[in-house]
PDB file of C-alpha atoms and ligand atoms in Angstrom:
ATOM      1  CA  UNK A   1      29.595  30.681 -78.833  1.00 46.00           C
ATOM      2  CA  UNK A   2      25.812  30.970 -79.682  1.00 51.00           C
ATOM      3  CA  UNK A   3      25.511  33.016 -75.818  1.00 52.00           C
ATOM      4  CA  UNK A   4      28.688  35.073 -76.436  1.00 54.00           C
ATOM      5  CA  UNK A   5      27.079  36.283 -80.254  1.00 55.00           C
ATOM      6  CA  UNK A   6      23.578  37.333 -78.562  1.00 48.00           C
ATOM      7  CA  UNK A   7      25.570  39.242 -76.198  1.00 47.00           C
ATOM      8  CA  UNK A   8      27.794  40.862 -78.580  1.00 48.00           C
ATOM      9  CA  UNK A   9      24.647  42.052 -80.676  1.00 50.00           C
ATOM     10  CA  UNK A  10      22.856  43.506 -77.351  1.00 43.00           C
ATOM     11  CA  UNK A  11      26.022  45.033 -76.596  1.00 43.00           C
ATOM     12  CA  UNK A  12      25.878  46.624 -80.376  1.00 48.00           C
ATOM     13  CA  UNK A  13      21.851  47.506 -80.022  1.00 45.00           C
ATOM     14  CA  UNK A  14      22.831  49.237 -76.541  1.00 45.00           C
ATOM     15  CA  UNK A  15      25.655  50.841 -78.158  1.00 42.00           C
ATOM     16  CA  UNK A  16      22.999  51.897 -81.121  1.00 50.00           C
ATOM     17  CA  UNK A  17      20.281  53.126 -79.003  1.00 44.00           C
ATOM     18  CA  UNK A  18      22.856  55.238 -76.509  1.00 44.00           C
ATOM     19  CA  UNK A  19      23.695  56.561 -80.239  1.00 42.00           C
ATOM     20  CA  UNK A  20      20.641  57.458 -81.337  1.00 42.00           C
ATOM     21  CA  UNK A  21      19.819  59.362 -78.013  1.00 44.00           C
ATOM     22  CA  UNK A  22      22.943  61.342 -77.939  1.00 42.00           C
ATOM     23  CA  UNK A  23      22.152  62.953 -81.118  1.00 44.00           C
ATOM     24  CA  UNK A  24      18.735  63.617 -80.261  1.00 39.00           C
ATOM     25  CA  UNK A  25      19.686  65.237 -77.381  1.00 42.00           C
ATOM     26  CA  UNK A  26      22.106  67.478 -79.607  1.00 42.00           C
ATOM     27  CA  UNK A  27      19.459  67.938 -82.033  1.00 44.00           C
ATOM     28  CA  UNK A  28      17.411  69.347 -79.256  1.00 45.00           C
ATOM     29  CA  UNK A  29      18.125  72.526 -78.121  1.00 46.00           C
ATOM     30  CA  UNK A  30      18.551  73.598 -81.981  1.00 42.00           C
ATOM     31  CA  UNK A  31      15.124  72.708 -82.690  1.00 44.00           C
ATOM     32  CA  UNK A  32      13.486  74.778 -79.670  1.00 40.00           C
ATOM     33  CA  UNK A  33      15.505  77.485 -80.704  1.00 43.00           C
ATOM     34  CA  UNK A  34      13.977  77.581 -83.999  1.00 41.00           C
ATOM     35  CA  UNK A  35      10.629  76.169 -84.107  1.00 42.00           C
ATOM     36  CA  UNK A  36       8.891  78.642 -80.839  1.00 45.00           C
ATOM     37  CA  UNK A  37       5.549  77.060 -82.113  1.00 44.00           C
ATOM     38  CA  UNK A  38       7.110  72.802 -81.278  1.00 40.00           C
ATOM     39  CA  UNK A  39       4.173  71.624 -78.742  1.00 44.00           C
ATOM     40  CA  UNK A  40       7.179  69.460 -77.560  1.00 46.00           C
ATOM     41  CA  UNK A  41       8.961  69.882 -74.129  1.00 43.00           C
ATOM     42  CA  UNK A  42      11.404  72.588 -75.368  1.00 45.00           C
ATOM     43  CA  UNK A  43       8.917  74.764 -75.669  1.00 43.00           C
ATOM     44  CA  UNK A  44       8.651  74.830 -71.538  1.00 42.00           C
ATOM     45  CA  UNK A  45      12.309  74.987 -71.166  1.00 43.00           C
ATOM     46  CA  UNK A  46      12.192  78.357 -73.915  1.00 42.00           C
ATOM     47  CA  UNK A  47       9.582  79.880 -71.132  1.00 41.00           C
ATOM     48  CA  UNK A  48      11.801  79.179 -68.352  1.00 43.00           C
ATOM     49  CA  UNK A  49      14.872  80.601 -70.039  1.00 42.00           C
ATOM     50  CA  UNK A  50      13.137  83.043 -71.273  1.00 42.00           C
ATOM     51  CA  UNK A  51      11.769  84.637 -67.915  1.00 41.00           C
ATOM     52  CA  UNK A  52      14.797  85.106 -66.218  1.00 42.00           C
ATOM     53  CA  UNK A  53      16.681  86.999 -69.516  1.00 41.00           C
ATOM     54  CA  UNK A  54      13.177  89.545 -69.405  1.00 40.00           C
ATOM     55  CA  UNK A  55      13.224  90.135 -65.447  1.00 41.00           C
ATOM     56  CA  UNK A  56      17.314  91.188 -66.334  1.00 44.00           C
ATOM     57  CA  UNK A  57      16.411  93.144 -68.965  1.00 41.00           C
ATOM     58  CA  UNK A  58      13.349  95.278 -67.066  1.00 45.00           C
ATOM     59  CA  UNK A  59      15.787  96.004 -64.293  1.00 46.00           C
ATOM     60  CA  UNK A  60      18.523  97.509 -66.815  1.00 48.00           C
ATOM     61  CA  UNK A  61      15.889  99.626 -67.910  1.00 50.00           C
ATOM     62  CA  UNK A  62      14.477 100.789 -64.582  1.00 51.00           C
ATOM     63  CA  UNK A  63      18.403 101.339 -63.947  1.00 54.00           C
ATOM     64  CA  UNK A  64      18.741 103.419 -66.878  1.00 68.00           C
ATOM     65  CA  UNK A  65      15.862 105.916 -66.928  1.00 71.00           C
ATOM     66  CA  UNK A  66      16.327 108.852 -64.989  1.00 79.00           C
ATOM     67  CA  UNK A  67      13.632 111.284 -62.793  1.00 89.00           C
ATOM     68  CA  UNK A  68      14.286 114.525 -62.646  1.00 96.00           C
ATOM     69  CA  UNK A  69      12.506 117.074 -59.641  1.00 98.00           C
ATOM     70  CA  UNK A  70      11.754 120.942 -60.722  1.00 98.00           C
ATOM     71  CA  UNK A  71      10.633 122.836 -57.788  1.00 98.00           C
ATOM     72  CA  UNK A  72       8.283 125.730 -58.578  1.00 98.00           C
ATOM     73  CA  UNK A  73       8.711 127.577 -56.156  1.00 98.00           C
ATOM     74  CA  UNK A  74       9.010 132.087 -55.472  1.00 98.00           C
ATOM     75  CA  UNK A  75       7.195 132.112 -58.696  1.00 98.00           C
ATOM     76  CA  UNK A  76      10.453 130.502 -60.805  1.00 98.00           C
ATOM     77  CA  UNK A  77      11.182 127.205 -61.659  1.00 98.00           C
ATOM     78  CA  UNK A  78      14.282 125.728 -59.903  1.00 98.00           C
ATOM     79  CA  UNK A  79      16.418 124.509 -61.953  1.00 98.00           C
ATOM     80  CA  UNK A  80      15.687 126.640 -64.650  1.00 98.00           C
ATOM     81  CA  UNK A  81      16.664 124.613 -67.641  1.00 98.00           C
ATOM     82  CA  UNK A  82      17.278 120.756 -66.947  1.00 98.00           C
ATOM     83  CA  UNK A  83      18.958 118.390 -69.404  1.00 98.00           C
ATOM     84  CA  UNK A  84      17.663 114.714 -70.296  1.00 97.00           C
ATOM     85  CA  UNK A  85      17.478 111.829 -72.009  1.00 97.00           C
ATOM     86  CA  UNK A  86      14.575 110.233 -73.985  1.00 97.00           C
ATOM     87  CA  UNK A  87      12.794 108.403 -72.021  1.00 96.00           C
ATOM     88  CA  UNK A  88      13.441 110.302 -68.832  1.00 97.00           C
ATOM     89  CA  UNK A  89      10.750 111.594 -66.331  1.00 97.00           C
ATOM     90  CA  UNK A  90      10.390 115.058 -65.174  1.00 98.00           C
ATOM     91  CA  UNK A  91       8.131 115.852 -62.249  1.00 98.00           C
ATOM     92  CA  UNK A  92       7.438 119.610 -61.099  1.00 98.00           C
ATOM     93  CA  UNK A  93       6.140 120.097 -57.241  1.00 98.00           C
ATOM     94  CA  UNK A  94       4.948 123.480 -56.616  1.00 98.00           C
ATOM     95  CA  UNK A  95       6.040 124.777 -53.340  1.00 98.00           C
ATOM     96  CA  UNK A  96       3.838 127.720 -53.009  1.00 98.00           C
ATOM     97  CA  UNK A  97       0.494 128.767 -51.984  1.00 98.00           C
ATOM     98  CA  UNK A  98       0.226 130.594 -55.358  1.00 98.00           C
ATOM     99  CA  UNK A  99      -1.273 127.669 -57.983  1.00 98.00           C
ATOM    100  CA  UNK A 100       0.890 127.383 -60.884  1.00 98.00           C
ATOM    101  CA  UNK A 101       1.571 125.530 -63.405  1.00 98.00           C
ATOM    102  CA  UNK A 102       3.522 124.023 -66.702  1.00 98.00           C
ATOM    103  CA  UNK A 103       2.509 124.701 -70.243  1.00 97.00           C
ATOM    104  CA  UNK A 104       4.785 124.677 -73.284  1.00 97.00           C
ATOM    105  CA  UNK A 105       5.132 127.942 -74.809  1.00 97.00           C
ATOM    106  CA  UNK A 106       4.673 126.285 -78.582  1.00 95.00           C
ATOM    107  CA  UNK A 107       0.782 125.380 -77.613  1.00 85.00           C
ATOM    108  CA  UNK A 108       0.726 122.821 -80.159  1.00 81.00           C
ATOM    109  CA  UNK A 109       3.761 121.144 -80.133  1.00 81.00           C
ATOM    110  CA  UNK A 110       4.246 117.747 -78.203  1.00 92.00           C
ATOM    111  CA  UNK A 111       5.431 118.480 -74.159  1.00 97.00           C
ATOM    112  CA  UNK A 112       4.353 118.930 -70.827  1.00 97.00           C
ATOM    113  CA  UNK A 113       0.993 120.742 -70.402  1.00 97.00           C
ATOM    114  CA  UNK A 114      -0.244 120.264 -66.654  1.00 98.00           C
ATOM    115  CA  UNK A 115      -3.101 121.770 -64.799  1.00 98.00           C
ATOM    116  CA  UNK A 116      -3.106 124.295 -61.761  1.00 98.00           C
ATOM    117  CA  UNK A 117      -1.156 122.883 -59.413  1.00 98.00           C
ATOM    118  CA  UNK A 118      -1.761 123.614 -55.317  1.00 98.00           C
ATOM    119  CA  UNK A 119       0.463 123.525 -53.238  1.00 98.00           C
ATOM    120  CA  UNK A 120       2.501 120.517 -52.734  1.00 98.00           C
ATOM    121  CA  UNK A 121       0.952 118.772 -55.637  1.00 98.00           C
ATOM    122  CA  UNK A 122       3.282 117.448 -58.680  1.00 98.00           C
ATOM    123  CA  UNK A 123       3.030 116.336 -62.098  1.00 98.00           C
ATOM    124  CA  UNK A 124       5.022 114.214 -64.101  1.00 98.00           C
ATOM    125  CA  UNK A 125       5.697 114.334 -67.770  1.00 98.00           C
ATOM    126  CA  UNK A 126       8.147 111.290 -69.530  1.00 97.00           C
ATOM    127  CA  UNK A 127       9.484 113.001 -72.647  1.00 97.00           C
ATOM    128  CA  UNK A 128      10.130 110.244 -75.775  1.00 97.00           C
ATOM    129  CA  UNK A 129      11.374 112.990 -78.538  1.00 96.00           C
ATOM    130  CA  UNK A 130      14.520 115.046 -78.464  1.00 97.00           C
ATOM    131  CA  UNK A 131      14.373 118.334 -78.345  1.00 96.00           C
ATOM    132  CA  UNK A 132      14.095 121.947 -76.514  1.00 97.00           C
ATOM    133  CA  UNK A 133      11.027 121.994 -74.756  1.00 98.00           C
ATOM    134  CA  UNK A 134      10.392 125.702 -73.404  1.00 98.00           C
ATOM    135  CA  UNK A 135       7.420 126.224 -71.013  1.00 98.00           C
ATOM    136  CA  UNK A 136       6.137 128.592 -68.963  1.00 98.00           C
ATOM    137  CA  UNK A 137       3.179 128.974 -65.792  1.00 98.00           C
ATOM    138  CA  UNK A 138      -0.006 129.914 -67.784  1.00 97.00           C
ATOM    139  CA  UNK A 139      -1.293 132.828 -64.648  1.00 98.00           C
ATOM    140  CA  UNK A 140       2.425 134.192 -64.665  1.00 98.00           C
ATOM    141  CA  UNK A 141       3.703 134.389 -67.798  1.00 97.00           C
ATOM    142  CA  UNK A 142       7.193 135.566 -66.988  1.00 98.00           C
ATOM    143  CA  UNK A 143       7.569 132.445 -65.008  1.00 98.00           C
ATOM    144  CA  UNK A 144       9.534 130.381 -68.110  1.00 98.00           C
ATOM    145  CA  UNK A 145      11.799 127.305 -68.181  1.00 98.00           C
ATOM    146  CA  UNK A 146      13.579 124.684 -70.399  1.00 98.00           C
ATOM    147  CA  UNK A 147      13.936 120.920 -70.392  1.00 98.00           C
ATOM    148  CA  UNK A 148      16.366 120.024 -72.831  1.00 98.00           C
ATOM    149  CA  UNK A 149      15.887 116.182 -73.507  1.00 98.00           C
ATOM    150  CA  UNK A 150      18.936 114.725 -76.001  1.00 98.00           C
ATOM    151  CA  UNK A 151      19.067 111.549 -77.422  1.00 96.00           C
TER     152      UNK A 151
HETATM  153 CO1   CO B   1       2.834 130.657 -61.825  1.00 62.58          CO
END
């Protein structure tokens, strides 16, 4: 009788314990979701989750963000007016021996300003604002463009 009662309370204390752990293990994912600052071991496993979910999220965005090639080249701009989104990149090449090169009509508004280019060289401008951006080559005036960047 006396063994069978000692086993029954073991039994019970096992029976506690496996209790008591199963709601700390419940309780424990909530906690590392809201306390970032815990020095406990949730705050590894929010790193490693957290890793993965960034590395996703930097390739969408490489995905997403388009580059765009203007030739300059027989003293025009090829294509003449481009369309974009913000955040996109445009890069003129200049083709010929003449140096040109890209400079927004408005001098002081917010756009692509390059220098001379030589031949074969390029520059790249990423545009963040909306907008009609009309340019032109600084030696050749009548050379003009537009890079129409929407939203
Ligand atoms: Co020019």
């Amino acid at each position: 009788m006396k063994n069978k009662r000692v086993a029954v309370s073991i039994i019970a204390g096992v029976l506690a314990g496996i209790g008591i752990a199963a709601m700390l293990l419940i309780s424990l994912p909530s906690d590392s979701d809201s306390k970032d600052n815990s020095v406990d071991a949730p705050v590894a496993q929010t790193n490693e989750t957290a890793n993965p979910s960034k590395s996703v999220a930097d390739t969408n965005e490489a995905e997403s963000v388009q580059s765009t090639m203007i030739d300059i080249k027989n003293y025009a701009y090829t294509p003449v007016t481009v369309t974009v989104k913000v955040g996109d990149k445009v890069t003129w090449t200049n083709q010929d021996s003449m140096r040109h090169d890209v400079v927004m009509d408005d001098d002081s508004a917010e756009g692509p300003n390059s220098e001379l280019l030589a031949k074969g060289e390029s520059y790249s401008y990423t545009f963040t604002k909306a907008g009609t951006y009309e340019y032109h080559c600084s030696p050749h005036p009548y050379m003009k463009a537009t890079v129409v960047v929407e939203e």
